[in-house]
Amino acid sequence: MGFSEDNMKGVVLALLSSGFIGASFIIKKKGLRKAAATSGVRAGVGGYSYLVEPLWWLGMITMIVGEVANFVAYAFAPAVLVTPLGALSIIVSAVLAHFILKERLHKLGILGCVMCIAGSIIIVIHAPQEHAITSVQEIWSMATQPAFLLYVGSVIVLVFILVFHFAPRCGHTDVLVFTGICSLMGSLSVMSVKALGTSLKLTFEGKNQLIYSETWFFLLVVATCVITQMNYLNKALDTFNTAIVSPIYYVMFTTLTILASVIMFKDWDGQSGGTIMTEICGFIVVLSGTILLHSTKDFERSSSFRGSYGPVSPSLSTRLCSGNGELLKCNEEDVPPSEDICFRRQELY
């Protein structure tokens, strides 16, 4: 199947989006650290001092630019093409974290980056063409089909369980809780973004879709989902290492988004079984690359910590560090290298 002009526009916009979003992770992380150092209360435990931190807002603006590019990309290309290209944001984030945040990138992590790129190329080459949509009401009929309503209902139930049951109990110790909430809501926001983007595209082409209530409903869903995502993404970034949050969030978000898109927009209709399998293989390569990037980086930190300092007793680590590695007041004569040890332990979380 030929690669259309609309698909090409979607790819270019998706790549630009990933670059901006990957950089925003690093800028926001530095802003969160600076805000926590100033106020003494981290975002991960309910602090909102980052809202008056200019560096955090710079990261937020960078992310908004990336999201706008991503928003427009969905208006031109199917989600199964645009979403996996977000792997580039993992590469950008990992490389910048290595140089700016001093979160060391393991050599095998480079292989993970290469796998992400290779898998993305496979997906781009075999991506399906976008189905022609003539009105927002057509999208609404897709969104209200029983299969997609079942998916939406399942997502809402899971989000409520994560927010009210798991987040208070293990949100600060299990990275899957906060990232799970972001990913589940993200899959719904992408479907609404695609619907809204298509509506605006048709409007600019002379087919006004703003007169339909469905367009404004999709806008409301986008706003609700994005606000929820940003809140829990801030908690995840402040609580856990950037190089851990980014790949896990990408894997979960991409998987759920592609599933939602296949159900709602039926992206694979009209494609041969071989082409679909090739796309799935490319997606698996991308997922494997992100998992490798995450696993080897975490292993490197653990090995580096054990090799440099040896095992640290629970009582000593409790005295030295709190939460995300914040220093507690301790006796410098008893523990001279406490600052270094705390920094190392922070990298493990």
Short mmCIF file of C-alpha atoms in Angstrom, two decimals:
data_model
loop_
_atom_site.label_atom_id
_atom_site.label_comp_id
_atom_site.label_asym_id
_atom_site.label_seq_id
_atom_site.Cartn_x
_atom_site.Cartn_y
_atom_site.Cartn_z
CA MET A 1 0.00 0.00 0.00
CA GLY A 2 1.49 3.36 -1.03
CA PHE A 3 2.62 5.95 1.47
CA SER A 4 0.21 8.88 1.09
CA GLU A 5 0.96 12.60 1.41
CA ASP A 6 -1.24 12.82 4.50
CA ASN A 7 0.69 9.98 6.12
CA MET A 8 3.95 11.80 5.37
CA LYS A 9 2.66 14.97 7.04
CA GLY A 10 1.59 12.92 10.03
CA VAL A 11 5.03 11.28 10.32
CA VAL A 12 6.92 14.60 10.16
CA LEU A 13 4.66 16.17 12.77
CA ALA A 14 4.91 13.09 15.00
CA LEU A 15 8.72 13.16 14.88
CA LEU A 16 8.82 16.87 15.76
CA SER A 17 6.35 16.21 18.54
CA SER A 18 8.49 13.44 20.02
CA GLY A 19 11.56 15.69 20.05
CA PHE A 20 9.78 18.42 21.98
CA ILE A 21 8.08 16.03 24.39
CA GLY A 22 11.30 14.13 25.10
CA ALA A 23 13.05 17.38 25.98
CA SER A 24 10.13 18.50 28.13
CA PHE A 25 10.56 15.49 30.45
CA ILE A 26 14.05 16.67 31.34
CA ILE A 27 13.16 20.35 31.72
CA LYS A 28 10.15 19.55 33.91
CA LYS A 29 12.21 17.14 36.02
CA LYS A 30 14.77 19.89 36.73
CA GLY A 31 11.92 22.26 37.54
CA LEU A 32 10.37 19.76 39.94
CA ARG A 33 13.71 19.24 41.68
CA LYS A 34 14.29 22.97 42.00
CA ALA A 35 10.77 23.57 43.34
CA ALA A 36 11.15 20.75 45.88
CA ALA A 37 14.51 22.14 47.05
CA THR A 38 12.95 25.58 47.51
CA SER A 39 9.72 24.59 49.24
CA GLY A 40 10.72 21.30 50.87
CA VAL A 41 7.54 19.61 49.59
CA ARG A 42 7.73 17.35 46.53
CA ALA A 43 4.99 17.00 43.92
CA GLY A 44 4.99 13.25 44.57
CA VAL A 45 3.57 13.81 48.06
CA GLY A 46 1.05 16.47 47.11
CA GLY A 47 3.18 19.59 46.73
CA TYR A 48 2.29 22.17 44.06
CA SER A 49 5.19 24.60 44.47
CA TYR A 50 6.32 23.71 40.94
CA LEU A 51 3.44 25.88 39.68
CA VAL A 52 5.49 28.99 40.54
CA GLU A 53 8.74 27.57 39.15
CA PRO A 54 9.65 29.16 35.74
CA LEU A 55 11.74 26.15 34.71
CA TRP A 56 8.76 23.83 35.15
CA TRP A 57 6.63 26.14 33.03
CA LEU A 58 9.31 26.16 30.33
CA GLY A 59 9.09 22.37 30.29
CA MET A 60 5.31 22.60 30.21
CA ILE A 61 5.39 24.98 27.24
CA THR A 62 7.81 22.65 25.45
CA MET A 63 5.45 19.75 26.07
CA ILE A 64 2.46 21.78 24.85
CA VAL A 65 4.29 22.56 21.60
CA GLY A 66 4.99 18.86 21.18
CA GLU A 67 1.41 17.93 21.98
CA VAL A 68 0.07 20.47 19.49
CA ALA A 69 2.26 18.93 16.78
CA ASN A 70 1.03 15.52 17.87
CA PHE A 71 -2.56 16.77 17.81
CA VAL A 72 -2.22 17.90 14.21
CA ALA A 73 -0.45 14.65 13.26
CA TYR A 74 -3.50 12.62 14.33
CA ALA A 75 -5.65 14.68 11.94
CA PHE A 76 -3.55 13.44 9.00
CA ALA A 77 -2.45 9.90 9.88
CA PRO A 78 -3.93 6.90 11.75
CA ALA A 79 -3.09 6.37 15.42
CA VAL A 80 -1.33 3.06 14.68
CA LEU A 81 1.22 5.10 12.71
CA VAL A 82 1.52 8.26 14.82
CA THR A 83 1.56 6.77 18.32
CA PRO A 84 4.51 4.32 17.97
CA LEU A 85 6.69 7.17 16.67
CA GLY A 86 6.58 8.49 20.21
CA ALA A 87 9.52 6.13 20.79
CA LEU A 88 11.75 8.99 19.67
CA SER A 89 10.77 10.87 22.81
CA ILE A 90 12.25 8.02 24.85
CA ILE A 91 15.52 8.34 22.98
CA VAL A 92 15.61 12.12 23.40
CA SER A 93 14.71 11.81 27.06
CA ALA A 94 17.32 9.12 27.77
CA VAL A 95 20.13 10.97 25.98
CA LEU A 96 19.36 14.31 27.64
CA ALA A 97 18.97 12.62 31.04
CA HIS A 98 22.44 11.13 30.56
CA PHE A 99 24.06 14.52 29.96
CA ILE A 100 21.87 16.90 31.98
CA LEU A 101 20.44 14.89 34.89
CA LYS A 102 23.50 12.60 35.11
CA GLU A 103 21.27 9.53 34.83
CA ARG A 104 23.78 7.24 33.19
CA LEU A 105 22.78 5.53 29.94
CA HIS A 106 24.02 1.92 29.82
CA LYS A 107 25.73 0.82 26.61
CA LEU A 108 22.97 -1.70 25.97
CA GLY A 109 20.57 1.21 26.29
CA ILE A 110 21.99 2.45 23.01
CA LEU A 111 20.90 -0.85 21.47
CA GLY A 112 17.43 -0.20 22.88
CA CYS A 113 17.39 3.20 21.15
CA VAL A 114 18.42 1.60 17.85
CA MET A 115 15.65 -0.99 18.23
CA CYS A 116 13.10 1.78 18.80
CA ILE A 117 14.20 3.50 15.61
CA ALA A 118 14.22 0.26 13.58
CA GLY A 119 10.77 -0.75 14.82
CA SER A 120 9.39 2.71 14.06
CA ILE A 121 10.71 2.51 10.49
CA ILE A 122 8.97 -0.85 10.00
CA ILE A 123 5.70 0.59 11.28
CA VAL A 124 5.99 3.67 9.05
CA ILE A 125 6.64 1.59 5.93
CA HIS A 126 3.68 -0.72 6.52
CA ALA A 127 1.27 1.80 8.04
CA PRO A 128 -2.35 1.73 6.86
CA GLN A 129 -3.91 4.60 4.95
CA GLU A 130 -6.22 6.91 6.83
CA HIS A 131 -9.90 6.17 6.17
CA ALA A 132 -11.73 9.17 4.71
CA ILE A 133 -13.99 10.80 7.32
CA THR A 134 -16.58 13.31 6.16
CA SER A 135 -18.08 14.59 9.43
CA VAL A 136 -17.76 14.54 13.22
CA GLN A 137 -21.06 12.65 13.35
CA GLU A 138 -19.36 9.80 11.53
CA ILE A 139 -16.72 9.75 14.25
CA TRP A 140 -19.44 9.84 16.90
CA SER A 141 -21.01 6.70 15.44
CA MET A 142 -17.61 5.00 15.74
CA ALA A 143 -17.26 6.16 19.35
CA THR A 144 -20.67 4.81 20.32
CA GLN A 145 -20.31 1.34 18.83
CA PRO A 146 -20.70 -1.38 21.52
CA ALA A 147 -17.10 -2.63 21.32
CA PHE A 148 -15.61 0.81 21.97
CA LEU A 149 -18.14 1.64 24.68
CA LEU A 150 -17.04 -1.55 26.44
CA TYR A 151 -13.42 -0.41 26.19
CA VAL A 152 -14.27 3.05 27.56
CA GLY A 153 -16.22 1.54 30.46
CA SER A 154 -13.31 -0.78 31.32
CA VAL A 155 -10.83 2.12 31.27
CA ILE A 156 -12.97 4.27 33.57
CA VAL A 157 -13.40 1.45 36.08
CA LEU A 158 -9.66 0.68 36.10
CA VAL A 159 -8.76 4.36 36.55
CA PHE A 160 -11.10 4.70 39.52
CA ILE A 161 -9.61 1.57 41.12
CA LEU A 162 -6.05 2.84 40.60
CA VAL A 163 -6.82 6.36 41.85
CA PHE A 164 -8.82 5.50 44.96
CA HIS A 165 -7.44 2.10 45.97
CA PHE A 166 -3.88 1.60 44.73
CA ALA A 167 -2.53 5.17 44.54
CA PRO A 168 -2.87 5.91 48.29
CA ARG A 169 -1.37 2.52 49.22
CA CYS A 170 1.46 1.88 46.77
CA GLY A 171 1.55 4.80 44.34
CA HIS A 172 4.91 5.96 45.70
CA THR A 173 6.53 2.53 45.57
CA ASP A 174 5.11 1.03 42.36
CA VAL A 175 5.75 2.99 39.17
CA LEU A 176 2.93 1.15 37.37
CA VAL A 177 0.23 2.91 39.40
CA PHE A 178 0.81 6.52 38.33
CA THR A 179 1.91 5.57 34.81
CA GLY A 180 -1.08 3.22 34.49
CA ILE A 181 -3.49 6.07 35.22
CA CYS A 182 -1.71 8.29 32.68
CA SER A 183 -1.73 5.58 30.02
CA LEU A 184 -5.37 4.58 30.43
CA MET A 185 -6.55 8.18 30.29
CA GLY A 186 -4.11 8.83 27.47
CA SER A 187 -5.70 6.21 25.24
CA LEU A 188 -9.05 7.99 25.58
CA SER A 189 -7.51 11.42 25.07
CA VAL A 190 -5.85 10.30 21.82
CA MET A 191 -9.16 9.05 20.43
CA SER A 192 -10.78 12.36 21.35
CA VAL A 193 -7.82 14.34 20.02
CA LYS A 194 -8.08 12.52 16.72
CA ALA A 195 -11.82 13.19 16.58
CA LEU A 196 -11.35 16.86 17.46
CA GLY A 197 -8.40 17.27 15.09
CA THR A 198 -10.36 15.73 12.22
CA SER A 199 -13.30 18.02 12.99
CA LEU A 200 -11.07 21.11 12.85
CA LYS A 201 -9.42 19.88 9.67
CA LEU A 202 -12.83 19.48 8.01
CA THR A 203 -13.84 22.91 9.31
CA PHE A 204 -10.76 24.54 7.76
CA GLU A 205 -11.62 22.76 4.51
CA GLY A 206 -15.00 24.53 4.48
CA LYS A 207 -17.14 21.87 6.17
CA ASN A 208 -18.01 23.53 9.46
CA GLN A 209 -18.09 20.95 12.27
CA LEU A 210 -18.25 23.47 15.14
CA ILE A 211 -22.02 23.59 14.85
CA TYR A 212 -22.29 20.02 16.12
CA SER A 213 -22.42 19.26 19.86
CA GLU A 214 -20.26 16.17 19.29
CA THR A 215 -17.25 18.38 18.49
CA TRP A 216 -17.53 20.22 21.81
CA PHE A 217 -18.03 16.96 23.69
CA PHE A 218 -14.77 15.63 22.29
CA LEU A 219 -13.09 18.89 23.37
CA LEU A 220 -14.39 18.37 26.92
CA VAL A 221 -13.06 14.81 26.99
CA VAL A 222 -9.66 15.98 25.75
CA ALA A 223 -9.43 18.63 28.49
CA THR A 224 -10.46 16.19 31.24
CA CYS A 225 -8.08 13.46 30.14
CA VAL A 226 -5.10 15.78 29.62
CA ILE A 227 -5.48 17.43 33.04
CA THR A 228 -5.63 14.01 34.69
CA GLN A 229 -2.61 12.80 32.72
CA MET A 230 -0.51 15.84 33.63
CA ASN A 231 -1.33 15.55 37.32
CA TYR A 232 -0.29 11.92 37.60
CA LEU A 233 2.63 12.28 35.21
CA ASN A 234 4.05 14.98 37.51
CA LYS A 235 3.66 12.60 40.45
CA ALA A 236 5.40 9.81 38.54
CA LEU A 237 8.29 12.01 37.39
CA ASP A 238 8.85 13.41 40.87
CA THR A 239 8.67 10.03 42.58
CA PHE A 240 10.65 7.85 40.16
CA ASN A 241 13.63 8.18 37.86
CA THR A 242 12.93 9.77 34.48
CA ALA A 243 14.58 6.90 32.61
CA ILE A 244 12.14 4.50 34.30
CA VAL A 245 8.97 6.57 33.91
CA SER A 246 9.48 7.43 30.23
CA PRO A 247 9.81 3.88 28.79
CA ILE A 248 7.09 2.34 30.96
CA TYR A 249 4.70 5.18 30.19
CA TYR A 250 5.47 4.88 26.48
CA VAL A 251 4.94 1.10 26.37
CA MET A 252 1.64 1.19 28.26
CA PHE A 253 0.33 4.31 26.54
CA THR A 254 1.22 3.10 23.02
CA THR A 255 -0.25 -0.37 23.54
CA LEU A 256 -3.54 0.94 24.91
CA THR A 257 -3.80 3.67 22.28
CA ILE A 258 -3.29 1.27 19.38
CA LEU A 259 -5.85 -1.10 20.92
CA ALA A 260 -8.36 1.74 21.28
CA SER A 261 -7.72 2.98 17.73
CA VAL A 262 -8.11 -0.49 16.22
CA ILE A 263 -11.43 -0.87 18.04
CA MET A 264 -12.81 2.60 17.29
CA PHE A 265 -11.37 3.54 13.89
CA LYS A 266 -10.80 -0.02 12.61
CA ASP A 267 -7.35 0.94 11.29
CA TRP A 268 -6.53 -2.59 10.17
CA ASP A 269 -9.60 -3.07 8.03
CA GLY A 270 -8.56 -3.67 4.41
CA GLN A 271 -4.99 -4.70 5.27
CA SER A 272 -3.66 -8.17 4.59
CA GLY A 273 -2.76 -10.51 7.42
CA GLY A 274 0.93 -10.33 6.48
CA THR A 275 0.98 -6.54 6.63
CA ILE A 276 -0.74 -6.50 10.02
CA MET A 277 1.72 -9.07 11.37
CA THR A 278 4.63 -6.97 10.08
CA GLU A 279 3.25 -3.91 11.88
CA ILE A 280 2.83 -5.95 15.07
CA CYS A 281 6.42 -7.20 14.75
CA GLY A 282 7.64 -3.63 14.32
CA PHE A 283 5.66 -2.62 17.38
CA ILE A 284 7.16 -5.51 19.37
CA VAL A 285 10.65 -4.39 18.33
CA VAL A 286 9.86 -0.90 19.59
CA LEU A 287 8.51 -2.25 22.88
CA SER A 288 11.55 -4.51 23.28
CA GLY A 289 13.83 -1.55 22.72
CA THR A 290 12.13 0.55 25.38
CA ILE A 291 12.14 -2.35 27.86
CA LEU A 292 15.83 -2.98 27.17
CA LEU A 293 16.57 0.69 27.65
CA HIS A 294 14.76 0.66 30.98
CA SER A 295 16.11 -2.66 32.26
CA THR A 296 19.78 -2.13 31.45
CA LYS A 297 19.75 1.39 32.87
CA ASP A 298 18.22 0.23 36.13
CA PHE A 299 20.68 -2.67 36.32
CA GLU A 300 23.61 -0.32 35.75
CA ARG A 301 22.50 1.92 38.61
CA SER A 302 22.10 -1.02 40.98
CA SER A 303 25.50 -2.46 40.06
CA SER A 304 27.19 0.91 40.33
CA PHE A 305 25.70 1.52 43.75
CA ARG A 306 26.68 -1.91 45.11
CA GLY A 307 30.14 -1.75 43.63
CA SER A 308 30.94 1.70 44.95
CA TYR A 309 29.40 1.58 48.39
CA GLY A 310 28.44 -2.00 49.23
CA PRO A 311 25.18 -2.92 50.96
CA VAL A 312 23.56 -0.30 53.15
CA SER A 313 21.48 -1.38 56.13
CA PRO A 314 17.80 -0.40 56.20
CA SER A 315 18.28 1.59 59.39
CA LEU A 316 21.17 3.56 57.89
CA SER A 317 19.32 4.22 54.61
CA THR A 318 16.32 5.43 56.62
CA ARG A 319 18.51 7.88 58.50
CA LEU A 320 20.20 9.09 55.35
CA CYS A 321 17.37 9.42 52.85
CA SER A 322 13.66 10.11 52.75
CA GLY A 323 11.26 9.51 49.83
CA ASN A 324 12.94 10.38 46.54
CA GLY A 325 16.37 10.75 48.09
CA GLU A 326 15.95 13.98 50.05
CA LEU A 327 18.64 14.39 52.71
CA LEU A 328 17.70 14.21 56.36
CA LYS A 329 19.76 15.86 59.04
CA CYS A 330 22.29 13.34 60.24
CA ASN A 331 25.55 13.17 62.11
CA GLU A 332 28.37 13.97 59.68
CA GLU A 333 30.98 12.37 61.92
CA ASP A 334 29.14 9.04 61.88
CA VAL A 335 28.39 9.08 58.13
CA PRO A 336 30.83 11.28 56.16
CA PRO A 337 29.76 10.34 52.60
CA SER A 338 26.01 10.63 53.23
CA GLU A 339 25.39 13.08 50.40
CA ASP A 340 26.99 10.78 47.85
CA ILE A 341 25.12 7.76 49.17
CA CYS A 342 21.81 9.62 49.05
CA PHE A 343 22.44 10.66 45.48
CA ARG A 344 23.16 7.05 44.56
CA ARG A 345 20.05 5.79 46.30
CA GLN A 346 17.97 8.45 44.59
CA GLU A 347 19.07 7.06 41.25
CA LEU A 348 17.75 3.62 42.25
CA TYR A 349 14.20 4.94 42.56
#
